[in-house]
mmCIF file of C-alpha atoms in Angstrom:
data_model
loop_
_atom_site.group_PDB
_atom_site.id
_atom_site.type_symbol
_atom_site.label_atom_id
_atom_site.label_comp_id
_atom_site.label_asym_id
_atom_site.label_seq_id
_atom_site.Cartn_x
_atom_site.Cartn_y
_atom_site.Cartn_z
ATOM 1 C CA UNK A 1 0.000 0.000 0.000
ATOM 2 C CA UNK A 2 1.225 3.438 -0.829
ATOM 3 C CA UNK A 3 1.949 5.796 2.044
ATOM 4 C CA UNK A 4 0.856 8.750 -0.052
ATOM 5 C CA UNK A 5 -2.270 10.569 1.073
ATOM 6 C CA UNK A 6 -5.287 10.138 -1.076
ATOM 7 C CA UNK A 7 -6.233 13.233 -3.036
ATOM 8 C CA UNK A 8 -9.095 15.254 -1.639
ATOM 9 C CA UNK A 9 -11.588 17.482 -3.355
ATOM 10 C CA UNK A 10 -10.618 21.115 -2.729
ATOM 11 C CA UNK A 11 -12.957 24.038 -2.129
ATOM 12 C CA UNK A 12 -14.897 25.707 0.700
ATOM 13 C CA UNK A 13 -18.200 24.599 2.081
ATOM 14 C CA UNK A 14 -20.708 27.425 1.902
ATOM 15 C CA UNK A 15 -23.079 27.588 4.857
ATOM 16 C CA UNK A 16 -26.502 28.894 4.079
ATOM 17 C CA UNK A 17 -28.220 30.955 6.746
ATOM 18 C CA UNK A 18 -31.696 29.978 7.782
ATOM 19 C CA UNK A 19 -34.076 32.887 7.582
ATOM 20 C CA UNK A 20 -36.931 33.472 9.980
ATOM 21 C CA UNK A 21 -40.111 33.553 8.032
ATOM 22 C CA UNK A 22 -42.178 36.461 9.340
ATOM 23 C CA UNK A 23 -45.841 35.720 9.768
ATOM 24 C CA UNK A 24 -47.981 38.240 7.911
ATOM 25 C CA UNK A 25 -49.510 40.968 10.061
ATOM 26 C CA UNK A 26 -53.162 40.307 10.829
ATOM 27 C CA UNK A 27 -54.281 42.857 13.438
ATOM 28 C CA UNK A 28 -57.948 42.421 12.569
ATOM 29 C CA UNK A 29 -57.859 38.708 13.397
ATOM 30 C CA UNK A 30 -56.039 39.419 16.679
ATOM 31 C CA UNK A 31 -58.580 42.081 17.647
ATOM 32 C CA UNK A 32 -61.502 39.786 16.824
ATOM 33 C CA UNK A 33 -59.945 36.988 18.891
ATOM 34 C CA UNK A 34 -59.549 39.211 21.970
ATOM 35 C CA UNK A 35 -63.083 40.535 21.551
ATOM 36 C CA UNK A 36 -64.334 36.949 21.376
ATOM 37 C CA UNK A 37 -62.639 36.180 24.702
ATOM 38 C CA UNK A 38 -64.622 39.037 26.263
ATOM 39 C CA UNK A 39 -67.847 37.819 24.682
ATOM 40 C CA UNK A 40 -67.268 34.181 25.649
ATOM 41 C CA UNK A 41 -66.841 35.222 29.263
ATOM 42 C CA UNK A 42 -69.694 37.749 29.229
ATOM 43 C CA UNK A 43 -67.349 40.521 30.297
ATOM 44 C CA UNK A 44 -66.317 38.806 33.555
ATOM 45 C CA UNK A 45 -62.851 40.351 33.837
ATOM 46 C CA UNK A 46 -61.564 37.629 36.157
ATOM 47 C CA UNK A 47 -62.400 34.986 33.561
ATOM 48 C CA UNK A 48 -61.193 37.185 30.705
ATOM 49 C CA UNK A 49 -57.799 37.584 32.409
ATOM 50 C CA UNK A 50 -57.459 33.798 32.851
ATOM 51 C CA UNK A 51 -58.408 33.165 29.219
ATOM 52 C CA UNK A 52 -55.915 35.736 27.982
ATOM 53 C CA UNK A 53 -53.179 34.208 30.115
ATOM 54 C CA UNK A 54 -53.758 30.761 28.624
ATOM 55 C CA UNK A 55 -54.234 31.930 25.027
ATOM 56 C CA UNK A 56 -51.514 31.676 22.375
ATOM 57 C CA UNK A 57 -52.315 35.039 20.787
ATOM 58 C CA UNK A 58 -49.337 37.167 19.746
ATOM 59 C CA UNK A 59 -49.556 39.923 22.378
ATOM 60 C CA UNK A 60 -45.958 40.996 21.860
ATOM 61 C CA UNK A 61 -46.790 41.996 18.271
ATOM 62 C CA UNK A 62 -50.268 43.385 18.824
ATOM 63 C CA UNK A 63 -49.958 44.948 22.294
ATOM 64 C CA UNK A 64 -51.321 48.326 21.196
ATOM 65 C CA UNK A 65 -54.354 46.682 19.622
ATOM 66 C CA UNK A 66 -54.991 44.722 22.808
ATOM 67 C CA UNK A 67 -55.298 47.951 24.821
ATOM 68 C CA UNK A 68 -57.500 49.500 22.148
ATOM 69 C CA UNK A 69 -59.864 46.566 22.721
ATOM 70 C CA UNK A 70 -59.633 47.119 26.482
ATOM 71 C CA UNK A 71 -60.390 50.842 26.265
ATOM 72 C CA UNK A 72 -62.970 51.124 23.472
ATOM 73 C CA UNK A 73 -64.087 47.545 22.831
ATOM 74 C CA UNK A 74 -62.382 46.968 19.477
ATOM 75 C CA UNK A 75 -59.612 47.968 17.132
ATOM 76 C CA UNK A 76 -59.542 51.676 16.251
ATOM 77 C CA UNK A 77 -59.780 53.022 12.761
ATOM 78 C CA UNK A 78 -56.557 54.686 11.529
ATOM 79 C CA UNK A 79 -56.366 58.312 12.671
ATOM 80 C CA UNK A 80 -59.410 58.079 14.959
ATOM 81 C CA UNK A 81 -60.443 56.727 18.319
ATOM 82 C CA UNK A 82 -63.556 55.028 16.947
ATOM 83 C CA UNK A 83 -63.695 51.252 16.657
ATOM 84 C CA UNK A 84 -63.136 49.586 13.281
ATOM 85 C CA UNK A 85 -65.712 47.535 11.390
ATOM 86 C CA UNK A 86 -64.525 44.327 13.048
ATOM 87 C CA UNK A 87 -65.923 42.664 16.139
ATOM 88 C CA UNK A 88 -66.328 44.708 19.334
ATOM 89 C CA UNK A 89 -67.564 44.086 22.861
ATOM 90 C CA UNK A 90 -69.497 46.266 25.297
ATOM 91 C CA UNK A 91 -67.340 45.726 28.399
ATOM 92 C CA UNK A 92 -64.671 48.323 27.644
ATOM 93 C CA UNK A 93 -63.624 51.266 29.800
ATOM 94 C CA UNK A 94 -65.681 53.767 27.799
ATOM 95 C CA UNK A 95 -68.717 51.469 27.982
ATOM 96 C CA UNK A 96 -68.673 51.654 31.792
ATOM 97 C CA UNK A 97 -70.718 54.069 33.851
ATOM 98 C CA UNK A 98 -68.696 57.234 34.571
ATOM 99 C CA UNK A 99 -68.275 56.231 38.198
ATOM 100 C CA UNK A 100 -65.304 55.205 40.258
ATOM 101 C CA UNK A 101 -66.762 51.846 41.334
ATOM 102 C CA UNK A 102 -67.683 50.940 37.744
ATOM 103 C CA UNK A 103 -64.219 51.627 36.287
ATOM 104 C CA UNK A 104 -62.048 50.310 39.136
ATOM 105 C CA UNK A 105 -62.428 46.624 38.048
ATOM 106 C CA UNK A 106 -60.870 47.501 34.667
ATOM 107 C CA UNK A 107 -57.840 48.988 36.420
ATOM 108 C CA UNK A 108 -57.429 45.889 38.590
ATOM 109 C CA UNK A 109 -57.846 43.699 35.510
ATOM 110 C CA UNK A 110 -55.096 45.540 33.598
ATOM 111 C CA UNK A 111 -52.817 45.290 36.615
ATOM 112 C CA UNK A 112 -53.227 41.505 36.555
ATOM 113 C CA UNK A 113 -52.487 41.367 32.835
ATOM 114 C CA UNK A 114 -49.330 43.461 33.246
ATOM 115 C CA UNK A 115 -48.061 41.254 36.057
ATOM 116 C CA UNK A 116 -48.325 38.226 33.787
ATOM 117 C CA UNK A 117 -47.225 40.002 30.622
ATOM 118 C CA UNK A 118 -44.955 42.875 31.721
ATOM 119 C CA UNK A 119 -43.800 43.475 28.153
ATOM 120 C CA UNK A 120 -47.200 45.085 27.554
ATOM 121 C CA UNK A 121 -46.355 48.059 29.805
ATOM 122 C CA UNK A 122 -44.942 50.022 26.868
ATOM 123 C CA UNK A 123 -48.067 49.329 24.826
ATOM 124 C CA UNK A 124 -50.290 50.683 27.589
ATOM 125 C CA UNK A 125 -48.177 53.829 27.649
ATOM 126 C CA UNK A 126 -48.403 54.183 23.847
ATOM 127 C CA UNK A 127 -52.185 53.847 23.712
ATOM 128 C CA UNK A 128 -52.766 56.091 26.712
ATOM 129 C CA UNK A 129 -50.623 58.839 25.216
ATOM 130 C CA UNK A 130 -52.389 58.550 21.857
ATOM 131 C CA UNK A 131 -55.857 58.705 23.391
ATOM 132 C CA UNK A 132 -54.999 61.665 25.626
ATOM 133 C CA UNK A 133 -53.613 63.579 22.657
ATOM 134 C CA UNK A 134 -56.886 62.890 20.868
ATOM 135 C CA UNK A 135 -59.294 63.771 23.698
ATOM 136 C CA UNK A 136 -61.293 66.086 21.471
ATOM 137 C CA UNK A 137 -62.337 63.063 19.376
ATOM 138 C CA UNK A 138 -64.067 61.500 22.389
ATOM 139 C CA UNK A 139 -67.477 62.491 23.664
ATOM 140 C CA UNK A 140 -67.574 64.508 26.895
ATOM 141 C CA UNK A 141 -68.845 61.515 28.848
ATOM 142 C CA UNK A 142 -66.091 59.314 27.421
ATOM 143 C CA UNK A 143 -63.424 61.842 28.422
ATOM 144 C CA UNK A 144 -64.759 61.762 31.956
ATOM 145 C CA UNK A 145 -64.391 57.964 32.014
ATOM 146 C CA UNK A 146 -60.813 58.198 30.776
ATOM 147 C CA UNK A 147 -60.053 60.750 33.501
ATOM 148 C CA UNK A 148 -61.525 58.452 36.152
ATOM 149 C CA UNK A 149 -59.567 55.499 34.769
ATOM 150 C CA UNK A 150 -56.327 57.508 34.770
ATOM 151 C CA UNK A 151 -56.841 58.740 38.336
ATOM 152 C CA UNK A 152 -57.583 55.219 39.551
ATOM 153 C CA UNK A 153 -54.517 53.930 37.707
ATOM 154 C CA UNK A 154 -52.314 56.229 39.784
ATOM 155 C CA UNK A 155 -54.282 55.567 42.947
ATOM 156 C CA UNK A 156 -53.827 51.797 42.455
ATOM 157 C CA UNK A 157 -50.193 52.335 41.378
ATOM 158 C CA UNK A 158 -50.803 50.704 38.016
ATOM 159 C CA UNK A 159 -47.569 49.847 36.223
ATOM 160 C CA UNK A 160 -46.927 51.414 32.844
ATOM 161 C CA UNK A 161 -48.303 54.902 33.396
ATOM 162 C CA UNK A 162 -45.525 57.326 34.339
ATOM 163 C CA UNK A 163 -46.971 60.776 35.108
ATOM 164 C CA UNK A 164 -45.252 62.416 32.137
ATOM 165 C CA UNK A 165 -47.196 60.026 29.862
ATOM 166 C CA UNK A 166 -50.420 61.513 31.174
ATOM 167 C CA UNK A 167 -49.779 65.196 31.740
ATOM 168 C CA UNK A 168 -47.445 66.180 28.926
ATOM 169 C CA UNK A 169 -49.725 64.976 26.069
ATOM 170 C CA UNK A 170 -52.544 67.050 27.557
ATOM 171 C CA UNK A 171 -50.752 70.319 26.889
ATOM 172 C CA UNK A 172 -51.697 70.534 23.205
ATOM 173 C CA UNK A 173 -52.779 74.092 22.478
ATOM 174 C CA UNK A 174 -56.114 73.164 20.931
ATOM 175 C CA UNK A 175 -57.090 70.877 23.832
ATOM 176 C CA UNK A 176 -56.193 73.523 26.404
ATOM 177 C CA UNK A 177 -57.930 76.344 24.518
ATOM 178 C CA UNK A 178 -61.220 74.409 24.310
ATOM 179 C CA UNK A 179 -61.260 73.736 28.050
ATOM 180 C CA UNK A 180 -61.020 69.985 27.461
ATOM 181 C CA UNK A 181 -57.837 69.665 29.505
ATOM 182 C CA UNK A 182 -59.252 71.644 32.430
ATOM 183 C CA UNK A 183 -62.303 69.359 32.591
ATOM 184 C CA UNK A 184 -60.097 66.267 32.379
ATOM 185 C CA UNK A 185 -57.699 67.259 35.173
ATOM 186 C CA UNK A 186 -60.605 68.426 37.339
ATOM 187 C CA UNK A 187 -62.203 64.966 37.125
ATOM 188 C CA UNK A 188 -58.763 63.427 37.660
ATOM 189 C CA UNK A 189 -58.095 65.477 40.819
ATOM 190 C CA UNK A 190 -61.535 64.783 42.294
ATOM 191 C CA UNK A 191 -61.265 61.016 41.868
ATOM 192 C CA UNK A 192 -57.628 60.747 42.914
ATOM 193 C CA UNK A 193 -58.111 62.748 46.113
ATOM 194 C CA UNK A 194 -60.859 60.411 47.334
ATOM 195 C CA UNK A 195 -58.267 57.959 48.649
ATOM 196 C CA UNK A 196 -55.027 59.950 48.421
ATOM 197 C CA UNK A 197 -53.596 63.052 50.031
ATOM 198 C CA UNK A 198 -52.776 66.353 48.403
ATOM 199 C CA UNK A 199 -49.098 65.534 48.984
ATOM 200 C CA UNK A 200 -49.538 62.361 46.909
ATOM 201 C CA UNK A 201 -51.149 64.380 44.119
ATOM 202 C CA UNK A 202 -48.351 66.945 44.181
ATOM 203 C CA UNK A 203 -45.800 64.130 43.995
ATOM 204 C CA UNK A 204 -47.450 62.863 40.787
ATOM 205 C CA UNK A 205 -47.573 66.372 39.336
ATOM 206 C CA UNK A 206 -43.913 66.866 40.202
ATOM 207 C CA UNK A 207 -42.905 63.672 38.383
ATOM 208 C CA UNK A 208 -45.058 64.790 35.486
ATOM 209 C CA UNK A 209 -43.219 68.143 35.443
ATOM 210 C CA UNK A 210 -46.459 69.997 36.196
ATOM 211 C CA UNK A 211 -46.023 70.931 39.853
ATOM 212 C CA UNK A 212 -45.200 74.550 39.020
ATOM 213 C CA UNK A 213 -47.411 74.808 35.956
ATOM 214 C CA UNK A 214 -50.961 74.099 37.088
ATOM 215 C CA UNK A 215 -52.072 77.344 35.491
ATOM 216 C CA UNK A 216 -51.194 75.849 32.084
ATOM 217 C CA UNK A 217 -54.247 73.598 32.348
ATOM 218 C CA UNK A 218 -56.520 76.653 32.013
ATOM 219 C CA UNK A 219 -57.430 78.093 28.596
ATOM 220 C CA UNK A 220 -55.291 81.172 27.845
ATOM 221 C CA UNK A 221 -58.296 83.502 28.045
ATOM 222 C CA UNK A 222 -58.997 82.318 31.602
ATOM 223 C CA UNK A 223 -55.421 81.963 32.806
ATOM 224 C CA UNK A 224 -55.420 84.026 35.997
ATOM 225 C CA UNK A 225 -55.182 83.339 39.711
ATOM 226 C CA UNK A 226 -58.789 84.483 40.139
ATOM 227 C CA UNK A 227 -60.145 82.122 37.473
ATOM 228 C CA UNK A 228 -58.095 79.234 38.847
ATOM 229 C CA UNK A 229 -59.409 79.802 42.364
ATOM 230 C CA UNK A 230 -63.006 80.237 41.183
ATOM 231 C CA UNK A 231 -63.038 77.092 39.052
ATOM 232 C CA UNK A 232 -61.495 74.673 41.541
ATOM 233 C CA UNK A 233 -63.394 76.155 44.497
ATOM 234 C CA UNK A 234 -66.676 75.571 42.658
ATOM 235 C CA UNK A 235 -65.547 71.974 42.028
ATOM 236 C CA UNK A 236 -64.909 71.414 45.736
ATOM 237 C CA UNK A 237 -61.119 71.320 45.358
ATOM 238 C CA UNK A 238 -60.221 74.071 47.820
ATOM 239 C CA UNK A 239 -57.010 72.305 48.877
ATOM 240 C CA UNK A 240 -55.762 72.562 45.285
ATOM 241 C CA UNK A 241 -56.604 76.273 45.326
ATOM 242 C CA UNK A 242 -54.711 76.762 48.604
ATOM 243 C CA UNK A 243 -51.710 74.877 47.262
ATOM 244 C CA UNK A 244 -51.617 76.976 44.097
ATOM 245 C CA UNK A 245 -51.934 80.208 46.060
ATOM 246 C CA UNK A 246 -49.006 79.175 48.256
ATOM 247 C CA UNK A 247 -46.995 78.188 45.196
ATOM 248 C CA UNK A 248 -47.651 81.508 43.469
ATOM 249 C CA UNK A 249 -46.729 83.322 46.657
ATOM 250 C CA UNK A 250 -43.380 81.493 46.765
ATOM 251 C CA UNK A 251 -42.751 82.290 43.111
ATOM 252 C CA UNK A 252 -43.344 86.003 43.695
ATOM 253 C CA UNK A 253 -41.005 86.025 46.689
ATOM 254 C CA UNK A 254 -38.356 84.244 44.671
ATOM 255 C CA UNK A 255 -38.684 86.767 41.841
ATOM 256 C CA UNK A 256 -38.238 89.704 44.213
ATOM 257 C CA UNK A 257 -35.254 88.041 45.873
ATOM 258 C CA UNK A 258 -33.623 87.297 42.511
ATOM 259 C CA UNK A 259 -34.053 90.858 41.240
ATOM 260 C CA UNK A 260 -32.842 92.329 44.522
ATOM 261 C CA UNK A 261 -29.752 90.105 44.730
ATOM 262 C CA UNK A 262 -28.889 90.950 41.135
ATOM 263 C CA UNK A 263 -29.153 94.709 41.675
ATOM 264 C CA UNK A 264 -27.210 94.595 44.937
ATOM 265 C CA UNK A 265 -24.453 92.559 43.275
ATOM 266 C CA UNK A 266 -24.340 95.111 40.466
ATOM 267 C CA UNK A 267 -24.095 97.880 43.100
ATOM 268 C CA UNK A 268 -27.115 99.672 41.686
ATOM 269 C CA UNK A 269 -28.268 103.006 43.083
ATOM 270 C CA UNK A 270 -29.963 102.463 46.467
ATOM 271 C CA UNK A 271 -32.893 104.785 45.716
ATOM 272 C CA UNK A 272 -33.572 103.024 42.410
ATOM 273 C CA UNK A 273 -33.538 99.637 44.121
ATOM 274 C CA UNK A 274 -35.977 100.896 46.758
ATOM 275 C CA UNK A 275 -38.411 102.010 44.048
ATOM 276 C CA UNK A 276 -38.021 98.714 42.178
ATOM 277 C CA UNK A 277 -38.775 96.674 45.299
ATOM 278 C CA UNK A 278 -41.723 98.905 46.162
ATOM 279 C CA UNK A 279 -43.247 98.314 42.728
ATOM 280 C CA UNK A 280 -42.694 94.562 42.909
ATOM 281 C CA UNK A 281 -44.240 94.374 46.371
ATOM 282 C CA UNK A 282 -47.233 96.356 45.166
ATOM 283 C CA UNK A 283 -47.731 94.151 42.094
ATOM 284 C CA UNK A 284 -47.384 90.937 44.103
ATOM 285 C CA UNK A 285 -49.487 92.174 47.039
ATOM 286 C CA UNK A 286 -47.098 90.627 49.574
ATOM 287 C CA UNK A 287 -47.396 90.893 53.377
ATOM 288 C CA UNK A 288 -44.942 93.302 54.985
ATOM 289 C CA UNK A 289 -43.331 90.588 57.123
ATOM 290 C CA UNK A 290 -42.512 88.482 54.069
ATOM 291 C CA UNK A 291 -41.024 91.529 52.362
ATOM 292 C CA UNK A 292 -38.638 92.139 55.279
ATOM 293 C CA UNK A 293 -37.588 88.482 55.248
ATOM 294 C CA UNK A 294 -36.940 88.358 51.530
ATOM 295 C CA UNK A 295 -35.008 91.652 51.549
ATOM 296 C CA UNK A 296 -32.615 90.359 54.199
ATOM 297 C CA UNK A 297 -32.182 87.067 52.319
ATOM 298 C CA UNK A 298 -31.526 88.936 49.087
ATOM 299 C CA UNK A 299 -28.897 91.156 50.701
ATOM 300 C CA UNK A 300 -27.119 88.189 52.288
ATOM 301 C CA UNK A 301 -27.163 86.222 49.020
ATOM 302 C CA UNK A 302 -25.280 89.076 47.396
ATOM 303 C CA UNK A 303 -22.469 89.082 49.991
ATOM 304 C CA UNK A 304 -19.089 87.978 48.657
ATOM 305 C CA UNK A 305 -18.002 85.463 51.285
ATOM 306 C CA UNK A 306 -14.311 84.794 51.840
ATOM 307 C CA UNK A 307 -14.111 81.177 52.919
ATOM 308 C CA UNK A 308 -13.090 80.552 56.529
ATOM 309 C CA UNK A 309 -11.834 84.010 57.426
ATOM 310 C CA UNK A 310 -14.456 85.014 60.008
ATOM 311 C CA UNK A 311 -13.294 88.597 60.355
ATOM 312 C CA UNK A 312 -13.511 89.214 56.629
ATOM 313 C CA UNK A 313 -16.967 87.629 56.559
ATOM 314 C CA UNK A 314 -18.069 89.796 59.464
ATOM 315 C CA UNK A 315 -16.744 92.891 57.683
ATOM 316 C CA UNK A 316 -18.593 91.896 54.494
ATOM 317 C CA UNK A 317 -21.902 91.576 56.333
ATOM 318 C CA UNK A 318 -21.433 94.867 58.175
ATOM 319 C CA UNK A 319 -20.492 96.622 54.939
ATOM 320 C CA UNK A 320 -23.631 95.250 53.283
ATOM 321 C CA UNK A 321 -25.799 96.399 56.187
ATOM 322 C CA UNK A 322 -24.284 99.887 56.097
ATOM 323 C CA UNK A 323 -24.694 100.245 52.332
ATOM 324 C CA UNK A 324 -28.285 99.009 52.221
ATOM 325 C CA UNK A 325 -29.585 100.396 55.511
ATOM 326 C CA UNK A 326 -31.904 102.836 53.656
ATOM 327 C CA UNK A 327 -33.575 99.862 51.949
ATOM 328 C CA UNK A 328 -34.065 98.031 55.256
ATOM 329 C CA UNK A 329 -35.261 101.211 56.932
ATOM 330 C CA UNK A 330 -37.856 101.797 54.213
ATOM 331 C CA UNK A 331 -39.562 98.458 54.782
ATOM 332 C CA UNK A 332 -38.997 98.048 58.545
ATOM 333 C CA UNK A 333 -41.655 100.654 59.222
ATOM 334 C CA UNK A 334 -42.942 99.370 62.575
ATOM 335 C CA UNK A 335 -41.707 97.724 65.748
ATOM 336 C CA UNK A 336 -43.203 94.415 64.620
ATOM 337 C CA UNK A 337 -41.267 94.496 61.341
ATOM 338 C CA UNK A 338 -38.064 95.534 63.110
ATOM 339 C CA UNK A 339 -38.471 92.539 65.430
ATOM 340 C CA UNK A 340 -38.934 90.291 62.417
ATOM 341 C CA UNK A 341 -35.665 91.608 61.004
ATOM 342 C CA UNK A 342 -33.925 90.751 64.279
ATOM 343 C CA UNK A 343 -35.284 87.227 64.080
ATOM 344 C CA UNK A 344 -33.959 86.940 60.516
ATOM 345 C CA UNK A 345 -30.513 88.115 61.632
ATOM 346 C CA UNK A 346 -30.684 85.642 64.520
ATOM 347 C CA UNK A 347 -31.523 82.728 62.204
ATOM 348 C CA UNK A 348 -28.859 83.737 59.688
ATOM 349 C CA UNK A 349 -26.171 83.796 62.360
ATOM 350 C CA UNK A 350 -27.451 80.558 63.922
ATOM 351 C CA UNK A 351 -27.551 78.586 60.668
ATOM 352 C CA UNK A 352 -24.247 79.887 59.310
ATOM 353 C CA UNK A 353 -21.350 78.926 61.589
ATOM 354 C CA UNK A 354 -19.076 81.611 60.164
ATOM 355 C CA UNK A 355 -21.484 84.308 61.384
ATOM 356 C CA UNK A 356 -22.147 83.066 64.933
ATOM 357 C CA UNK A 357 -19.946 85.748 66.482
ATOM 358 C CA UNK A 358 -21.081 88.625 64.313
ATOM 359 C CA UNK A 359 -24.650 88.851 65.678
ATOM 360 C CA UNK A 360 -24.066 91.640 68.250
ATOM 361 C CA UNK A 361 -22.099 93.670 65.715
ATOM 362 C CA UNK A 362 -24.904 93.452 63.145
ATOM 363 C CA UNK A 363 -27.504 94.474 65.726
ATOM 364 C CA UNK A 364 -25.348 97.376 66.883
ATOM 365 C CA UNK A 365 -24.860 98.498 63.281
ATOM 366 C CA UNK A 366 -28.590 98.327 62.544
ATOM 367 C CA UNK A 367 -29.205 100.411 65.674
ATOM 368 C CA UNK A 368 -26.609 103.020 64.713
ATOM 369 C CA UNK A 369 -28.146 103.253 61.225
ATOM 370 C CA UNK A 370 -31.639 103.829 62.674
ATOM 371 C CA UNK A 371 -33.026 100.564 61.270
ATOM 372 C CA UNK A 372 -33.649 99.033 64.716
ATOM 373 C CA UNK A 373 -35.103 101.036 67.573
ATOM 374 C CA UNK A 374 -33.913 100.642 71.160
ATOM 375 C CA UNK A 375 -37.314 99.302 72.255
ATOM 376 C CA UNK A 376 -37.154 96.549 69.609
ATOM 377 C CA UNK A 377 -33.734 95.388 70.735
ATOM 378 C CA UNK A 378 -34.755 95.380 74.405
ATOM 379 C CA UNK A 379 -37.948 93.479 73.599
ATOM 380 C CA UNK A 380 -35.992 90.827 71.705
ATOM 381 C CA UNK A 381 -33.469 90.605 74.564
ATOM 382 C CA UNK A 382 -36.107 90.226 77.280
ATOM 383 C CA UNK A 383 -38.991 88.434 75.557
ATOM 384 C CA UNK A 384 -37.732 87.051 72.247
ATOM 385 C CA UNK A 385 -39.557 83.858 71.243
ATOM 386 C CA UNK A 386 -37.137 82.298 68.755
ATOM 387 C CA UNK A 387 -35.052 79.743 70.685
ATOM 388 C CA UNK A 388 -32.506 79.006 67.921
ATOM 389 C CA UNK A 389 -29.144 79.992 69.420
ATOM 390 C CA UNK A 390 -30.931 82.426 71.716
ATOM 391 C CA UNK A 391 -28.891 81.683 74.826
ATOM 392 C CA UNK A 392 -25.621 82.347 72.998
ATOM 393 C CA UNK A 393 -26.893 85.473 71.265
ATOM 394 C CA UNK A 394 -28.430 86.944 74.403
ATOM 395 C CA UNK A 395 -25.123 86.543 76.195
ATOM 396 C CA UNK A 396 -23.151 88.103 73.353
ATOM 397 C CA UNK A 397 -25.592 91.026 73.128
ATOM 398 C CA UNK A 398 -25.663 91.659 76.875
ATOM 399 C CA UNK A 399 -22.887 94.321 76.962
ATOM 400 C CA UNK A 400 -24.686 96.361 74.285
ATOM 401 C CA UNK A 401 -28.041 96.011 76.074
ATOM 402 C CA UNK A 402 -26.430 97.121 79.354
ATOM 403 C CA UNK A 403 -25.087 100.178 77.560
ATOM 404 C CA UNK A 404 -28.568 100.948 76.181
ATOM 405 C CA UNK A 405 -30.149 100.626 79.619
ATOM 406 C CA UNK A 406 -27.502 102.807 81.249
ATOM 407 C CA UNK A 407 -27.947 105.462 78.563
ATOM 408 C CA UNK A 408 -31.697 105.332 79.104
ATOM 409 C CA UNK A 409 -31.295 105.825 82.885
ATOM 410 C CA UNK A 410 -28.990 108.780 82.372
ATOM 411 C CA UNK A 411 -31.546 110.432 80.124
#
């Protein structure tokens, strides 16, 4: 036998790739099959959920259509929210009575479906967003049902509905202008607050980036604090009105503080700043006590601090007080307001370690500049009610108070 290797056939084997054969899309058949499950179980959502769980329907492909069937009873026609010519059932969300107890079972049912098929969460979000953007295509009664469903979804912590999915699509100009959005959120608030606190509602609004923009729900022609208060008061939502009033109040204070800090930093003319603040206070209709507080905060925000050097920091504060004493004097127009200023100085020095020792110097400077009267200082010393750091500050102010009392006796 020859030891030579037998010749082999040269060449390369070509591997062919198997291709997945995509099944043709048949959304109508899927919709009809889901509708039939509802009909076979006479709308009993417990039985419907069990049948859906055991079915071999392609929910991953037709998730949006599934939620169309849940919400309106059948597949929607392209570009509308009305059901197609195919099969439909009468157990959908918009077929329910517009009452909390009638719609709650649908929310619980969807929660069960999502637990078993969590991949459908995105589909629920898609359909919800599309329907909310198309609210004008629904009847008024149907919009009310969608609002109730949405509120209950948050109340029951239904997966798949982040707040931004609900609130952002509502802000279409045409929906807001027609008052559709205002009606929707009113129904939403009323239902949600049945079992949840205002704090819970604000938390949802915050996540939906609407906490500071509640006024945007009103049509432009009605967008005022008075209209907001009137509407929600008439709807029995006084706590929403109170929250909004507080929020607007905080916004106005922040605006004044920002303008003041900016002008002080720019070393603007004191008289001009006084007039600017006066006008802002008049426009915002702010209480005098709040004005004193915000002025002090604005002045302190404009101080150029120098790190850990306490003496330099003390000098900076005293320089600021001396420069802007006319501004403080203008708005500290009574003993009560002067006392409020002392409390603000006390809190500032208590909360900021680098200013703990500067308190008596600031008070003395405010006295010398005729911002604080002797009676105010003595009242704070003897009967002050703010306990924050009081013992320390009283002790540090004692030499100055003794001097005031001795001067008073001599007179």
